[in-house]
Amino acid sequence: MIELKSPAQIEQMKPAGRFVASVITALGEAAGVGVNLLELDALAHDMIREAGAESCYIDYHPSFGAMPFGKVLCTSVNDAVLHGLPHSYRLRDGDLLSVDFAASVDGWVADSALSVVVGTARQDDLKIIDTTQRALAAGIEAAQAGNRLGDVSAAIAEVSRSAGYRINTQFGGHGVGRTMHGDPHVPNDGKAGRGLKLQPGLVIAIEPWLMAGTDQIYTDKDGWTLRSKDGSRGAHSEHTIAVTADGPLILTARD
């Protein structure tokens, strides 16, 4: 069921958005050669504790997960493209890291993701990161009251395909509110003018993610991490936004 938020409730969601943005920023700055993925998870855990927030991930156990997630952060490296389960791995020069983080503050959730290159960057990695960021911006721009959900999906797909990437539609954006995942599902591909009419008060996470050489994934033996089927690298960008009468409001905007 889709629940529209009142202007007052959107105001109440802003602290969660600001907190998630601060954590994502800190993680991007902390990621460096030699840093262990478990250290990044510990940093996010410490920030949750200090803020009096709650993790959306640690007890999360959907049908596609082998067990409760057990960590507070997704860390996906290179061919790991989504839902990367933090483990003891020290980042190496040239690694492509995606971090995805969601938390609840005062009962309201926000969700965001960022991809960065650790150390020396490959041009192909910079291109795919830039494409996900531009696709995210296009999807947000299309999230106008009176438009359709398909307009958001089509805008994401246009940027992604124009850059030469194929699109996996098994996972995408979603409604956000009191819980991390709700209706509606926001695919990264779709037809303009189709689907749900966007109304003020709709809060969604928009999250384009792409793989360099394929649109096929498989689940790692850890039961969570999704990897590209051909071993190519992936990138992921995400913001939580509210549809308002004045245009889309990015709740997880980073400084």
Short mmCIF file of C-alpha atoms in Angstrom, two decimals:
data_model
loop_
_atom_site.label_atom_id
_atom_site.label_comp_id
_atom_site.label_asym_id
_atom_site.label_seq_id
_atom_site.Cartn_x
_atom_site.Cartn_y
_atom_site.Cartn_z
CA MET A 1 0.00 0.00 0.00
CA ILE A 2 1.28 3.45 -0.92
CA GLU A 3 1.11 6.02 1.87
CA LEU A 4 1.43 9.71 1.04
CA LYS A 5 3.15 11.87 3.64
CA SER A 6 1.82 15.21 4.79
CA PRO A 7 4.07 18.29 4.60
CA ALA A 8 4.55 17.97 8.36
CA GLN A 9 5.62 14.34 8.03
CA ILE A 10 8.10 15.22 5.29
CA GLU A 11 9.58 17.77 7.68
CA GLN A 12 9.85 15.01 10.26
CA MET A 13 11.76 12.86 7.74
CA LYS A 14 14.45 15.47 7.16
CA PRO A 15 16.62 14.54 10.19
CA ALA A 16 16.83 10.95 8.94
CA GLY A 17 17.84 12.21 5.52
CA ARG A 18 20.52 14.49 6.95
CA PHE A 19 21.86 11.70 9.16
CA VAL A 20 22.07 9.16 6.33
CA ALA A 21 23.77 11.77 4.13
CA SER A 22 26.35 12.46 6.86
CA VAL A 23 27.15 8.77 7.22
CA ILE A 24 27.47 8.23 3.46
CA THR A 25 29.78 11.26 3.25
CA ALA A 26 31.93 9.99 6.12
CA LEU A 27 32.18 6.55 4.56
CA GLY A 28 33.24 7.97 1.20
CA GLU A 29 35.95 10.01 2.92
CA ALA A 30 37.11 7.09 5.08
CA ALA A 31 37.43 4.60 2.21
CA GLY A 32 41.10 4.34 1.31
CA VAL A 33 43.77 1.84 0.39
CA GLY A 34 44.26 -0.58 3.30
CA VAL A 35 40.95 0.20 5.02
CA ASN A 36 39.03 -2.92 6.00
CA LEU A 37 35.35 -3.21 5.03
CA LEU A 38 34.62 -4.15 8.63
CA GLU A 39 36.16 -0.83 9.72
CA LEU A 40 33.70 1.02 7.49
CA ASP A 41 30.82 -0.96 8.98
CA ALA A 42 32.12 -0.15 12.48
CA LEU A 43 32.28 3.56 11.59
CA ALA A 44 28.64 3.50 10.46
CA HIS A 45 27.70 1.54 13.58
CA ASP A 46 29.40 4.12 15.82
CA MET A 47 27.62 6.99 14.05
CA ILE A 48 24.26 5.22 14.49
CA ARG A 49 24.92 4.79 18.20
CA GLU A 50 26.07 8.39 18.70
CA ALA A 51 23.01 9.77 16.91
CA GLY A 52 20.53 7.55 18.72
CA ALA A 53 19.41 6.20 15.35
CA GLU A 54 18.43 2.64 14.42
CA SER A 55 19.88 0.41 11.72
CA CYS A 56 17.54 -0.77 8.97
CA TYR A 57 19.93 -3.53 7.92
CA ILE A 58 21.20 -5.47 10.91
CA ASP A 59 18.06 -7.59 11.44
CA TYR A 60 16.83 -7.34 7.84
CA HIS A 61 15.87 -10.77 6.44
CA PRO A 62 13.87 -10.62 3.19
CA SER A 63 13.16 -13.68 1.07
CA PHE A 64 16.23 -13.12 -1.10
CA GLY A 65 18.65 -13.06 1.87
CA ALA A 66 20.06 -16.29 3.28
CA MET A 67 19.89 -15.03 6.89
CA PRO A 68 19.50 -11.74 8.78
CA PHE A 69 22.01 -9.31 7.28
CA GLY A 70 23.92 -8.81 10.52
CA LYS A 71 25.72 -5.58 9.54
CA VAL A 72 24.63 -1.95 9.28
CA LEU A 73 26.09 -1.17 5.88
CA CYS A 74 26.34 -2.68 2.39
CA THR A 75 29.87 -2.62 0.97
CA SER A 76 30.06 -3.84 -2.64
CA VAL A 77 33.53 -4.03 -4.22
CA ASN A 78 34.31 -4.35 -7.94
CA ASP A 79 32.12 -7.16 -9.38
CA ALA A 80 29.99 -7.13 -6.21
CA VAL A 81 27.25 -4.77 -7.34
CA LEU A 82 24.53 -4.81 -4.65
CA HIS A 83 23.92 -5.96 -1.07
CA GLY A 84 27.62 -6.51 -0.38
CA LEU A 85 27.95 -8.13 3.05
CA PRO A 86 30.88 -6.52 4.90
CA HIS A 87 33.69 -8.99 5.58
CA SER A 88 37.39 -8.85 6.38
CA TYR A 89 38.78 -7.37 3.17
CA ARG A 90 41.28 -4.50 2.94
CA LEU A 91 40.60 -2.14 0.07
CA ARG A 92 43.25 -2.11 -2.65
CA ASP A 93 44.44 0.57 -5.01
CA GLY A 94 41.94 0.84 -7.88
CA ASP A 95 39.02 -0.88 -6.15
CA LEU A 96 35.54 0.34 -7.07
CA LEU A 97 33.51 0.53 -3.85
CA SER A 98 29.77 1.11 -3.49
CA VAL A 99 28.33 1.85 -0.05
CA ASP A 100 24.59 1.65 0.63
CA PHE A 101 23.15 2.76 3.96
CA ALA A 102 19.71 3.19 5.50
CA ALA A 103 18.74 4.17 9.01
CA SER A 104 15.75 5.27 11.05
CA VAL A 105 15.69 8.49 13.08
CA ASP A 106 12.67 9.16 15.29
CA GLY A 107 10.76 6.45 13.44
CA TRP A 108 11.41 7.75 9.91
CA VAL A 109 13.76 6.10 7.40
CA ALA A 110 16.13 7.43 4.75
CA ASP A 111 18.25 5.44 2.29
CA SER A 112 21.21 6.44 0.11
CA ALA A 113 24.15 4.97 -1.83
CA LEU A 114 27.42 6.20 -3.27
CA SER A 115 30.20 4.69 -5.41
CA VAL A 116 33.85 5.77 -5.21
CA VAL A 117 37.18 4.62 -6.60
CA VAL A 118 39.84 3.86 -3.99
CA GLY A 119 43.23 5.22 -5.03
CA THR A 120 44.09 5.12 -8.73
CA ALA A 121 40.99 5.37 -10.92
CA ARG A 122 40.28 3.59 -14.19
CA GLN A 123 38.47 5.67 -16.78
CA ASP A 124 35.86 2.91 -17.19
CA ASP A 125 35.09 3.09 -13.48
CA LEU A 126 34.76 6.86 -13.52
CA LYS A 127 32.41 6.57 -16.50
CA ILE A 128 30.06 4.07 -14.87
CA ILE A 129 29.96 6.06 -11.61
CA ASP A 130 29.22 9.25 -13.54
CA THR A 131 26.48 7.48 -15.50
CA THR A 132 24.70 6.29 -12.35
CA GLN A 133 24.92 9.81 -10.92
CA ARG A 134 23.51 11.38 -14.09
CA ALA A 135 20.79 8.72 -14.28
CA LEU A 136 19.88 9.46 -10.66
CA ALA A 137 19.70 13.20 -11.39
CA ALA A 138 17.49 12.52 -14.42
CA GLY A 139 15.19 10.28 -12.40
CA ILE A 140 14.89 12.88 -9.66
CA GLU A 141 14.14 15.64 -12.18
CA ALA A 142 11.32 13.50 -13.61
CA ALA A 143 9.78 12.99 -10.15
CA GLN A 144 7.38 15.88 -10.58
CA ALA A 145 3.81 15.93 -9.26
CA GLY A 146 1.52 15.00 -12.14
CA ASN A 147 4.12 12.89 -13.93
CA ARG A 148 4.00 9.11 -13.95
CA LEU A 149 6.32 6.61 -12.30
CA GLY A 150 7.26 5.45 -15.78
CA ASP A 151 8.66 8.92 -16.47
CA VAL A 152 11.18 8.41 -13.64
CA SER A 153 12.13 4.95 -14.87
CA ALA A 154 12.37 6.06 -18.50
CA ALA A 155 14.64 8.99 -17.57
CA ILE A 156 17.00 6.65 -15.72
CA ALA A 157 17.03 4.21 -18.64
CA GLU A 158 17.67 6.91 -21.23
CA VAL A 159 20.87 8.05 -19.51
CA SER A 160 22.02 4.49 -18.84
CA ARG A 161 21.44 3.16 -22.35
CA SER A 162 22.88 6.27 -24.01
CA ALA A 163 26.14 5.53 -22.18
CA GLY A 164 26.12 1.95 -23.50
CA TYR A 165 24.95 0.03 -20.44
CA ARG A 166 22.32 -2.67 -20.12
CA ILE A 167 19.81 -2.52 -17.27
CA ASN A 168 18.88 -5.14 -14.70
CA THR A 169 15.34 -4.65 -13.39
CA GLN A 170 15.35 -7.28 -10.63
CA PHE A 171 16.24 -4.61 -8.06
CA GLY A 172 15.48 -0.89 -8.10
CA GLY A 173 14.07 1.94 -6.09
CA HIS A 174 11.22 1.75 -3.61
CA GLY A 175 8.89 3.58 -1.31
CA VAL A 176 10.36 4.88 1.97
CA GLY A 177 8.64 5.87 5.19
CA ARG A 178 8.40 4.15 8.54
CA THR A 179 10.15 1.16 6.95
CA MET A 180 13.02 0.91 4.47
CA HIS A 181 11.22 -0.87 1.65
CA GLY A 182 7.63 -0.16 0.68
CA ASP A 183 5.44 0.50 -2.32
CA PRO A 184 5.86 1.53 -5.01
CA HIS A 185 8.70 -0.34 -6.69
CA VAL A 186 10.71 2.11 -8.83
CA PRO A 187 12.28 0.21 -11.76
CA ASN A 188 15.37 1.54 -13.52
CA ASP A 189 13.68 0.99 -16.88
CA GLY A 190 10.17 1.81 -18.01
CA LYS A 191 7.91 3.65 -20.41
CA ALA A 192 7.24 7.36 -20.08
CA GLY A 193 3.62 8.24 -19.39
CA ARG A 194 2.85 4.87 -17.80
CA GLY A 195 2.27 3.74 -14.25
CA LEU A 196 1.40 5.44 -10.98
CA LYS A 197 0.60 9.14 -11.10
CA LEU A 198 3.03 10.99 -8.85
CA GLN A 199 1.38 13.02 -6.10
CA PRO A 200 2.77 15.39 -3.48
CA GLY A 201 3.67 13.39 -0.39
CA LEU A 202 5.10 10.39 -2.22
CA VAL A 203 8.52 9.53 -0.75
CA ILE A 204 10.73 7.15 -2.72
CA ALA A 205 14.31 6.03 -3.01
CA ILE A 206 15.58 6.29 -6.58
CA GLU A 207 18.63 4.09 -7.17
CA PRO A 208 20.15 3.41 -10.57
CA TRP A 209 22.84 0.73 -10.50
CA LEU A 210 24.74 -0.56 -13.49
CA MET A 211 27.30 -3.18 -14.47
CA ALA A 212 29.93 -2.55 -17.10
CA GLY A 213 29.40 -5.62 -19.25
CA THR A 214 26.14 -7.39 -18.44
CA ASP A 215 22.68 -7.13 -16.95
CA GLN A 216 22.88 -10.54 -15.25
CA ILE A 217 23.70 -11.19 -11.59
CA TYR A 218 24.21 -14.11 -9.23
CA THR A 219 24.27 -14.48 -5.45
CA ASP A 220 27.61 -15.01 -3.76
CA LYS A 221 28.09 -17.95 -1.41
CA ASP A 222 27.71 -15.56 1.54
CA GLY A 223 23.99 -15.59 0.74
CA TRP A 224 23.70 -11.83 0.26
CA THR A 225 26.23 -10.22 -2.04
CA LEU A 226 25.06 -9.88 -5.64
CA ARG A 227 27.79 -10.11 -8.28
CA SER A 228 27.86 -9.47 -12.01
CA LYS A 229 27.68 -12.70 -13.96
CA ASP A 230 30.62 -11.79 -16.22
CA GLY A 231 32.86 -10.39 -13.46
CA SER A 232 32.53 -6.79 -14.67
CA ARG A 233 32.40 -3.95 -12.19
CA GLY A 234 29.31 -2.11 -11.02
CA ALA A 235 28.32 1.25 -9.56
CA HIS A 236 25.31 2.44 -7.57
CA SER A 237 23.86 5.88 -6.76
CA GLU A 238 20.80 6.50 -4.60
CA HIS A 239 18.85 9.28 -2.91
CA THR A 240 15.62 9.38 -0.92
CA ILE A 241 13.35 12.08 -2.36
CA ALA A 242 9.92 13.51 -1.64
CA VAL A 243 7.54 14.57 -4.39
CA THR A 244 6.19 18.03 -3.51
CA ALA A 245 4.07 20.65 -5.24
CA ASP A 246 7.26 22.67 -5.68
CA GLY A 247 9.24 19.82 -7.26
CA PRO A 248 11.31 16.92 -5.94
CA LEU A 249 13.00 17.42 -2.56
CA ILE A 250 16.20 15.42 -1.99
CA LEU A 251 16.08 14.34 1.66
CA THR A 252 19.53 12.71 1.57
CA ALA A 253 21.34 15.56 -0.22
CA ARG A 254 25.03 15.62 0.70
CA ASP A 255 27.05 18.80 1.30
#
